[in-house]
Amino acid sequence: EKKYSLDGLGLEVFRMLDGKSTVENIIDVLIVKYKLTFFEARNLLVHYLKMLMKRGLIVLAIKKGAG
């Protein structure tokens, strides 16, 4: 059994991964709460999501008709 420890921001983002929030929603929260630019928030989130996916902690769901 593996255990992971998340820092404050990581834990906050992980809690937003509820199956209802979109990547865009989470980016918006990061922009407002941490005063980031869109590009900073997007890069931070994409990097974090990739790390979680590589560790098998999350899967990415794409809505039908998206894109």
Coordinates of N, CA, C and O in Angstrom, one line a residue:
E1 N 0.8 -1.2 0.0 CA 0.0 0.0 0.0 C 0.9 1.2 0.0 O 1.7 1.4 0.8
K2 N 0.7 2.1 -1.0 CA 1.4 3.3 -1.1 C 0.6 4.5 -0.4 O -0.6 4.5 -0.4
K3 N 1.4 5.4 0.2 CA 0.8 6.5 0.8 C 1.4 7.8 0.2 O 2.6 7.8 -0.1
Y4 N 0.6 8.8 0.0 CA 1.1 10.0 -0.6 C 0.7 11.2 0.3 O -0.3 11.2 1.0
S5 N 1.6 12.2 0.3 CA 1.4 13.4 1.1 C 1.3 14.6 0.1 O 2.2 14.7 -0.7
L6 N 0.3 15.4 0.3 CA 0.1 16.5 -0.6 C 0.3 17.8 0.2 O -0.1 17.9 1.4
D7 N 0.9 18.8 -0.4 CA 1.1 20.1 0.2 C -0.3 20.9 0.1 O -1.3 20.3 -0.4
G8 N -0.3 22.0 0.6 CA -1.6 22.8 0.7 C -2.3 23.0 -0.6 O -3.4 22.7 -0.8
L9 N -1.5 23.5 -1.6 CA -2.1 23.7 -2.9 C -2.5 22.4 -3.6 O -3.5 22.3 -4.2
G10 N -1.6 21.4 -3.5 CA -1.8 20.1 -4.1 C -3.1 19.5 -3.5 O -3.9 18.9 -4.2
L11 N -3.3 19.6 -2.2 CA -4.4 19.0 -1.5 C -5.7 19.8 -2.0 O -6.7 19.2 -2.2
E12 N -5.6 21.1 -2.1 CA -6.7 21.9 -2.5 C -7.2 21.5 -3.9 O -8.4 21.3 -4.2
V13 N -6.2 21.4 -4.8 CA -6.5 21.0 -6.2 C -7.1 19.5 -6.2 O -8.1 19.3 -6.9
F14 N -6.5 18.6 -5.5 CA -7.0 17.3 -5.4 C -8.4 17.2 -5.0 O -9.2 16.4 -5.5
R15 N -8.8 18.0 -4.0 CA -10.2 18.1 -3.5 C -11.1 18.6 -4.5 O -12.3 18.3 -4.5
M16 N -10.7 19.4 -5.5 CA -11.5 19.9 -6.5 C -11.8 18.9 -7.6 O -12.6 19.1 -8.5
L17 N -11.0 17.8 -7.6 CA -11.1 16.8 -8.6 C -12.3 15.8 -8.2 O -12.1 14.7 -7.9
D18 N -13.5 16.4 -8.3 CA -14.7 15.7 -7.8 C -15.5 15.1 -8.9 O -16.6 14.5 -8.6
G19 N -15.1 15.2 -10.1 CA -15.9 14.7 -11.2 C -16.9 15.7 -11.8 O -17.5 15.4 -12.8
K20 N -17.0 16.8 -11.1 CA -18.0 17.8 -11.5 C -17.2 19.0 -12.0 O -17.6 19.7 -12.9
S21 N -16.1 19.4 -11.3 CA -15.3 20.5 -11.7 C -14.6 20.2 -13.0 O -14.0 19.2 -13.1
T22 N -14.5 21.2 -13.9 CA -13.8 21.1 -15.1 C -12.4 21.6 -14.9 O -12.1 22.4 -13.9
V23 N -11.5 21.3 -15.8 CA -10.1 21.9 -15.7 C -10.2 23.4 -15.8 O -9.6 24.1 -15.0
E24 N -11.1 23.9 -16.6 CA -11.3 25.4 -16.7 C -11.8 26.0 -15.4 O -11.3 27.0 -15.0
N25 N -12.7 25.3 -14.7 CA -13.2 25.8 -13.4 C -12.0 25.8 -12.4 O -11.9 26.8 -11.6
I26 N -11.2 24.8 -12.4 CA -10.1 24.8 -11.4 C -9.1 25.9 -11.8 O -8.5 26.5 -10.9
I27 N -8.8 26.1 -13.0 CA -7.9 27.2 -13.4 C -8.4 28.5 -12.9 O -7.7 29.3 -12.4
D28 N -9.7 28.7 -13.1 CA -10.3 30.0 -12.6 C -10.2 30.2 -11.1 O -9.9 31.3 -10.7
V29 N -10.3 29.1 -10.4 CA -10.1 29.2 -8.9 C -8.7 29.6 -8.6 O -8.4 30.4 -7.7
L30 N -7.7 28.9 -9.3 CA -6.3 29.2 -9.0 C -6.0 30.6 -9.4 O -5.2 31.3 -8.6
I31 N -6.5 31.2 -10.4 CA -6.3 32.5 -10.9 C -6.7 33.5 -9.8 O -6.0 34.4 -9.4
V32 N -7.9 33.3 -9.3 CA -8.5 34.3 -8.3 C -7.8 34.1 -6.9 O -7.3 35.1 -6.3
K33 N -7.7 32.9 -6.4 CA -7.2 32.6 -5.1 C -5.7 32.9 -4.9 O -5.2 33.5 -3.9
Y34 N -4.9 32.6 -6.0 CA -3.4 32.7 -5.9 C -2.9 33.9 -6.8 O -1.7 34.0 -6.9
K35 N -3.8 34.6 -7.4 CA -3.4 35.8 -8.2 C -2.4 35.4 -9.3 O -1.4 36.0 -9.5
L36 N -2.8 34.3 -10.0 CA -1.9 33.8 -11.1 C -2.5 34.3 -12.4 O -3.7 34.6 -12.5
T37 N -1.6 34.4 -13.4 CA -2.1 34.6 -14.7 C -2.8 33.3 -15.2 O -2.6 32.2 -14.7
F38 N -3.5 33.4 -16.3 CA -4.1 32.2 -16.9 C -3.1 31.2 -17.3 O -3.2 30.0 -17.0
F39 N -2.0 31.7 -17.9 CA -0.9 30.7 -18.3 C -0.2 30.1 -17.1 O 0.1 28.9 -17.2
E40 N 0.0 30.8 -16.0 CA 0.6 30.2 -14.8 C -0.3 29.2 -14.2 O 0.2 28.1 -13.9
A41 N -1.6 29.5 -14.1 CA -2.5 28.6 -13.5 C -2.7 27.3 -14.4 O -2.7 26.2 -13.9
R42 N -2.7 27.5 -15.7 CA -2.9 26.4 -16.6 C -1.7 25.5 -16.5 O -1.8 24.2 -16.4
N43 N -0.5 26.0 -16.6 CA 0.7 25.2 -16.5 C 0.9 24.5 -15.2 O 1.2 23.3 -15.2
L44 N 0.6 25.2 -14.1 CA 0.6 24.5 -12.8 C -0.3 23.3 -12.7 O 0.0 22.2 -12.3
L45 N -1.6 23.5 -13.2 CA -2.6 22.5 -13.1 C -2.2 21.3 -14.1 O -2.3 20.2 -13.7
V46 N -1.8 21.6 -15.3 CA -1.5 20.6 -16.2 C -0.4 19.7 -15.7 O -0.4 18.5 -15.8
H47 N 0.7 20.3 -15.2 CA 1.8 19.6 -14.6 C 1.4 18.7 -13.5 O 1.7 17.5 -13.4
Y48 N 0.5 19.2 -12.6 CA 0.1 18.5 -11.4 C -0.8 17.3 -11.9 O -0.7 16.2 -11.4
L49 N -1.7 17.6 -12.8 CA -2.6 16.5 -13.3 C -1.8 15.4 -13.9 O -2.1 14.2 -13.8
K50 N -0.8 15.7 -14.7 CA 0.1 14.7 -15.4 C 0.7 13.9 -14.3 O 0.8 12.6 -14.4
M51 N 1.2 14.5 -13.2 CA 1.9 13.7 -12.2 C 0.9 12.8 -11.5 O 1.2 11.6 -11.3
L52 N -0.3 13.3 -11.2 CA -1.3 12.4 -10.6 C -1.7 11.2 -11.5 O -1.9 10.1 -11.0
M53 N -1.8 11.5 -12.8 CA -2.1 10.4 -13.7 C -1.0 9.4 -13.8 O -1.3 8.2 -13.9
K54 N 0.3 9.8 -13.9 CA 1.4 8.9 -13.9 C 1.4 8.0 -12.7 O 1.8 6.8 -12.8
R55 N 1.0 8.5 -11.6 CA 1.0 7.7 -10.4 C -0.3 6.9 -10.2 O -0.4 6.1 -9.2
G56 N -1.2 7.0 -11.2 CA -2.4 6.2 -11.1 C -3.4 6.7 -10.1 O -4.3 5.9 -9.7
L57 N -3.3 7.9 -9.7 CA -4.2 8.5 -8.7 C -5.5 9.1 -9.3 O -6.5 9.2 -8.6
I58 N -5.4 9.4 -10.5 CA -6.6 10.0 -11.2 C -6.6 9.5 -12.6 O -5.6 9.0 -13.2
V59 N -7.8 9.6 -13.2 CA -8.0 9.4 -14.7 C -8.7 10.6 -15.2 O -9.4 11.3 -14.5
L60 N -8.4 10.9 -16.5 CA -9.0 12.1 -17.1 C -10.2 11.6 -17.9 O -10.1 10.8 -18.7
A61 N -11.3 12.2 -17.6 CA -12.6 11.9 -18.4 C -12.9 13.1 -19.3 O -12.8 14.3 -18.9
I62 N -13.2 12.8 -20.5 CA -13.5 13.8 -21.5 C -15.0 13.6 -21.9 O -15.4 12.5 -22.3
K63 N -15.7 14.7 -21.8 CA -17.2 14.7 -22.1 C -17.4 14.4 -23.6 O -16.6 15.0 -24.4
K64 N -18.4 13.7 -23.9 CA -18.8 13.5 -25.3 C -19.1 14.9 -25.9 O -19.8 15.7 -25.3
G65 N -18.7 15.1 -27.1 CA -18.9 16.3 -27.8 C -18.0 17.5 -27.4 O -18.1 18.5 -28.0
A66 N -17.1 17.2 -26.5 CA -16.1 18.2 -26.1 C -15.0 18.3 -27.2 O -14.6 17.3 -27.7
G67 N -14.6 19.5 -27.4 CA -13.5 19.7 -28.3 C -13.9 19.9 -29.7 O -13.9 20.2 -30.6

